[in-house]
Amino acid sequence: MEFLKDRYRGVVKLAIENRWVTVGVGLASLAVAFFLTFSGIIGSEFLPHLDEGAIWARGAMANSVGETEGTRFTQQSRYVFASFPEVKKVVSQSGAPDDGTDTGGFGNTEYFIDLKPKDQWRPVFHQNKEELIAAMDREVEKTARGILELLAAH
């Protein structure tokens, strides 16, 4: 222990005598840490971008929405997703999961949208998944607005 204590005192004395160097090294280390954290350099080799040819979409309705209206909204959204020729299959779930492992509430809707291979997509999307998602989002928004207007009329 005496050996470690003597070494520690020596390092602390050196750091106090050269405090500007110590502060500079600390700030430089902090800057390098921030750069590595937010630049995306570290971590990308461990978790590469993974595209398995499907989309997981999630929506949220007010918890006050009844089961009948929620089911109708979910079904309409499924029809919208399935109307795209790039889609092979759409599976949906409404409400909270049975086992309580998800934080989604009763107004939660989830959709698994299985896509065809990109070479079978329309040229308008240029095999770009982000453009396809944006188009689907616009169509679902239109449908949601239409359902809300319909509900408000009743």
Tab-separated table of C-alpha atoms in Angstrom:
chain	number	residue	atom	x	y	z
A	1	MET	CA	0.000	0.000	0.000
A	2	GLU	CA	2.855	2.379	0.764
A	3	PHE	CA	4.181	1.935	-2.768
A	4	LEU	CA	0.796	2.843	-4.276
A	5	LYS	CA	0.326	5.773	-1.903
A	6	ASP	CA	3.767	7.215	-2.808
A	7	ARG	CA	3.042	6.871	-6.541
A	8	TYR	CA	-0.376	8.494	-6.131
A	9	ARG	CA	1.073	11.458	-4.185
A	10	GLY	CA	3.726	11.934	-6.865
A	11	VAL	CA	1.157	12.006	-9.674
A	12	VAL	CA	-1.148	14.382	-7.778
A	13	LYS	CA	1.813	16.715	-7.012
A	14	LEU	CA	2.786	16.704	-10.706
A	15	ALA	CA	-0.814	17.444	-11.760
A	16	ILE	CA	-1.076	20.382	-9.308
A	17	GLU	CA	2.271	21.858	-10.370
A	18	ASN	CA	1.230	21.652	-14.039
A	19	ARG	CA	-2.446	22.472	-13.657
A	20	TRP	CA	-2.834	24.073	-17.119
A	21	VAL	CA	-1.467	20.953	-18.765
A	22	THR	CA	-3.793	18.833	-16.621
A	23	VAL	CA	-6.820	20.960	-17.544
A	24	GLY	CA	-5.798	20.926	-21.217
A	25	VAL	CA	-5.440	17.150	-21.289
A	26	GLY	CA	-8.814	16.786	-19.543
A	27	LEU	CA	-10.577	19.124	-22.002
A	28	ALA	CA	-8.919	17.442	-24.992
A	29	SER	CA	-10.012	14.024	-23.691
A	30	LEU	CA	-13.556	15.303	-23.230
A	31	ALA	CA	-13.605	16.718	-26.779
A	32	VAL	CA	-12.354	13.420	-28.232
A	33	ALA	CA	-14.975	11.512	-26.215
A	34	PHE	CA	-17.787	13.756	-27.522
A	35	PHE	CA	-16.521	13.429	-31.086
A	36	LEU	CA	-16.377	9.641	-30.885
A	37	THR	CA	-19.793	9.469	-29.224
A	38	PHE	CA	-21.710	11.640	-31.691
A	39	SER	CA	-19.805	11.157	-34.966
A	40	GLY	CA	-21.034	7.614	-35.578
A	41	ILE	CA	-17.522	6.260	-36.026
A	42	ILE	CA	-17.751	3.939	-33.032
A	43	GLY	CA	-20.543	1.410	-32.963
A	44	SER	CA	-21.261	1.180	-36.675
A	45	GLU	CA	-18.973	-1.809	-37.054
A	46	PHE	CA	-20.838	-3.621	-34.278
A	47	LEU	CA	-24.372	-2.784	-35.403
A	48	PRO	CA	-24.428	-2.329	-39.174
A	49	HIS	CA	-27.512	-0.997	-40.936
A	50	LEU	CA	-29.888	-3.909	-41.273
A	51	ASP	CA	-32.655	-3.944	-43.857
A	52	GLU	CA	-34.572	-7.195	-43.893
A	53	GLY	CA	-37.119	-6.058	-46.453
A	54	ALA	CA	-39.903	-5.124	-44.055
A	55	ILE	CA	-41.281	-2.081	-42.257
A	56	TRP	CA	-42.513	-1.880	-38.678
A	57	ALA	CA	-44.988	0.972	-38.323
A	58	ARG	CA	-46.537	2.145	-35.100
A	59	GLY	CA	-49.473	4.440	-34.499
A	60	ALA	CA	-51.152	5.827	-31.446
A	61	MET	CA	-54.805	6.597	-30.913
A	62	ALA	CA	-56.299	8.322	-27.916
A	63	ASN	CA	-56.978	5.922	-25.056
A	64	SER	CA	-60.602	7.033	-25.200
A	65	VAL	CA	-61.069	5.408	-28.633
A	66	GLY	CA	-63.351	2.400	-28.323
A	67	GLU	CA	-62.558	-1.075	-29.555
A	68	THR	CA	-64.893	-0.825	-32.565
A	69	GLU	CA	-63.452	2.471	-33.804
A	70	GLY	CA	-59.902	1.341	-33.085
A	71	THR	CA	-60.389	-1.839	-35.054
A	72	ARG	CA	-61.924	0.113	-37.937
A	73	PHE	CA	-59.011	2.553	-37.973
A	74	THR	CA	-56.479	-0.281	-37.870
A	75	GLN	CA	-58.250	-2.105	-40.706
A	76	GLN	CA	-58.354	1.055	-42.829
A	77	SER	CA	-54.641	1.587	-42.235
A	78	ARG	CA	-53.948	-2.009	-43.247
A	79	TYR	CA	-55.868	-1.434	-46.491
A	80	VAL	CA	-53.803	1.698	-47.177
A	81	PHE	CA	-50.516	-0.138	-46.609
A	82	ALA	CA	-51.670	-3.132	-48.681
A	83	SER	CA	-52.723	-0.850	-51.560
A	84	PHE	CA	-49.070	-0.256	-52.405
A	85	PRO	CA	-47.891	-2.762	-55.033
A	86	GLU	CA	-44.537	-3.011	-53.235
A	87	VAL	CA	-46.240	-4.656	-50.247
A	88	LYS	CA	-46.492	-8.425	-49.987
A	89	LYS	CA	-48.343	-8.740	-46.660
A	90	VAL	CA	-49.587	-6.549	-43.781
A	91	VAL	CA	-50.161	-7.815	-40.250
A	92	SER	CA	-51.481	-5.583	-37.484
A	93	GLN	CA	-52.112	-5.541	-33.759
A	94	SER	CA	-54.290	-3.130	-31.821
A	95	GLY	CA	-54.087	-2.326	-28.151
A	96	ALA	CA	-51.580	-3.211	-25.477
A	97	PRO	CA	-49.763	-6.543	-25.684
A	98	ASP	CA	-51.149	-9.379	-23.586
A	99	ASP	CA	-47.981	-10.022	-21.607
A	100	GLY	CA	-47.359	-6.424	-20.514
A	101	THR	CA	-43.789	-6.302	-21.846
A	102	ASP	CA	-44.393	-3.238	-24.023
A	103	THR	CA	-45.039	0.267	-22.786
A	104	GLY	CA	-47.612	0.921	-25.516
A	105	GLY	CA	-51.061	1.761	-24.216
A	106	PHE	CA	-54.521	0.657	-25.273
A	107	GLY	CA	-54.499	3.103	-28.186
A	108	ASN	CA	-51.389	1.479	-29.627
A	109	THR	CA	-51.455	0.071	-33.172
A	110	GLU	CA	-48.569	-1.775	-34.766
A	111	TYR	CA	-48.121	-2.955	-38.342
A	112	PHE	CA	-45.674	-5.397	-39.870
A	113	ILE	CA	-45.423	-4.563	-43.568
A	114	ASP	CA	-43.597	-7.221	-45.566
A	115	LEU	CA	-42.164	-5.844	-48.798
A	116	LYS	CA	-41.465	-7.447	-52.154
A	117	PRO	CA	-37.857	-7.463	-53.420
A	118	LYS	CA	-36.728	-3.984	-54.487
A	119	ASP	CA	-36.378	-4.981	-58.131
A	120	GLN	CA	-40.186	-5.454	-58.202
A	121	TRP	CA	-40.894	-1.916	-56.937
A	122	ARG	CA	-42.330	0.829	-59.110
A	123	PRO	CA	-39.742	3.158	-60.702
A	124	VAL	CA	-41.171	6.137	-58.817
A	125	PHE	CA	-39.451	4.945	-55.646
A	126	HIS	CA	-36.133	4.177	-57.365
A	127	GLN	CA	-35.708	1.287	-54.921
A	128	ASN	CA	-35.526	3.878	-52.111
A	129	LYS	CA	-37.218	2.609	-48.946
A	130	GLU	CA	-37.354	6.081	-47.342
A	131	GLU	CA	-39.399	7.417	-50.272
A	132	LEU	CA	-41.774	4.458	-50.002
A	133	ILE	CA	-42.192	5.047	-46.260
A	134	ALA	CA	-42.867	8.751	-46.856
A	135	ALA	CA	-45.540	7.912	-49.453
A	136	MET	CA	-47.174	5.408	-47.088
A	137	ASP	CA	-47.101	7.975	-44.295
A	138	ARG	CA	-48.866	10.547	-46.480
A	139	GLU	CA	-51.596	8.075	-47.440
A	140	VAL	CA	-52.188	6.935	-43.852
A	141	GLU	CA	-52.376	10.604	-42.760
A	142	LYS	CA	-55.081	11.245	-45.387
A	143	THR	CA	-57.026	8.204	-44.201
A	144	ALA	CA	-56.703	9.213	-40.549
A	145	ARG	CA	-57.965	12.729	-41.322
A	146	GLY	CA	-60.907	11.232	-43.220
A	147	ILE	CA	-61.824	8.962	-40.326
A	148	LEU	CA	-61.579	11.851	-37.856
A	149	GLU	CA	-63.861	13.973	-40.034
A	150	LEU	CA	-66.301	11.077	-40.284
A	151	LEU	CA	-66.313	10.622	-36.515
A	152	ALA	CA	-66.788	14.343	-35.943
A	153	ALA	CA	-69.833	14.329	-38.237
A	154	HIS	CA	-71.592	11.707	-36.070
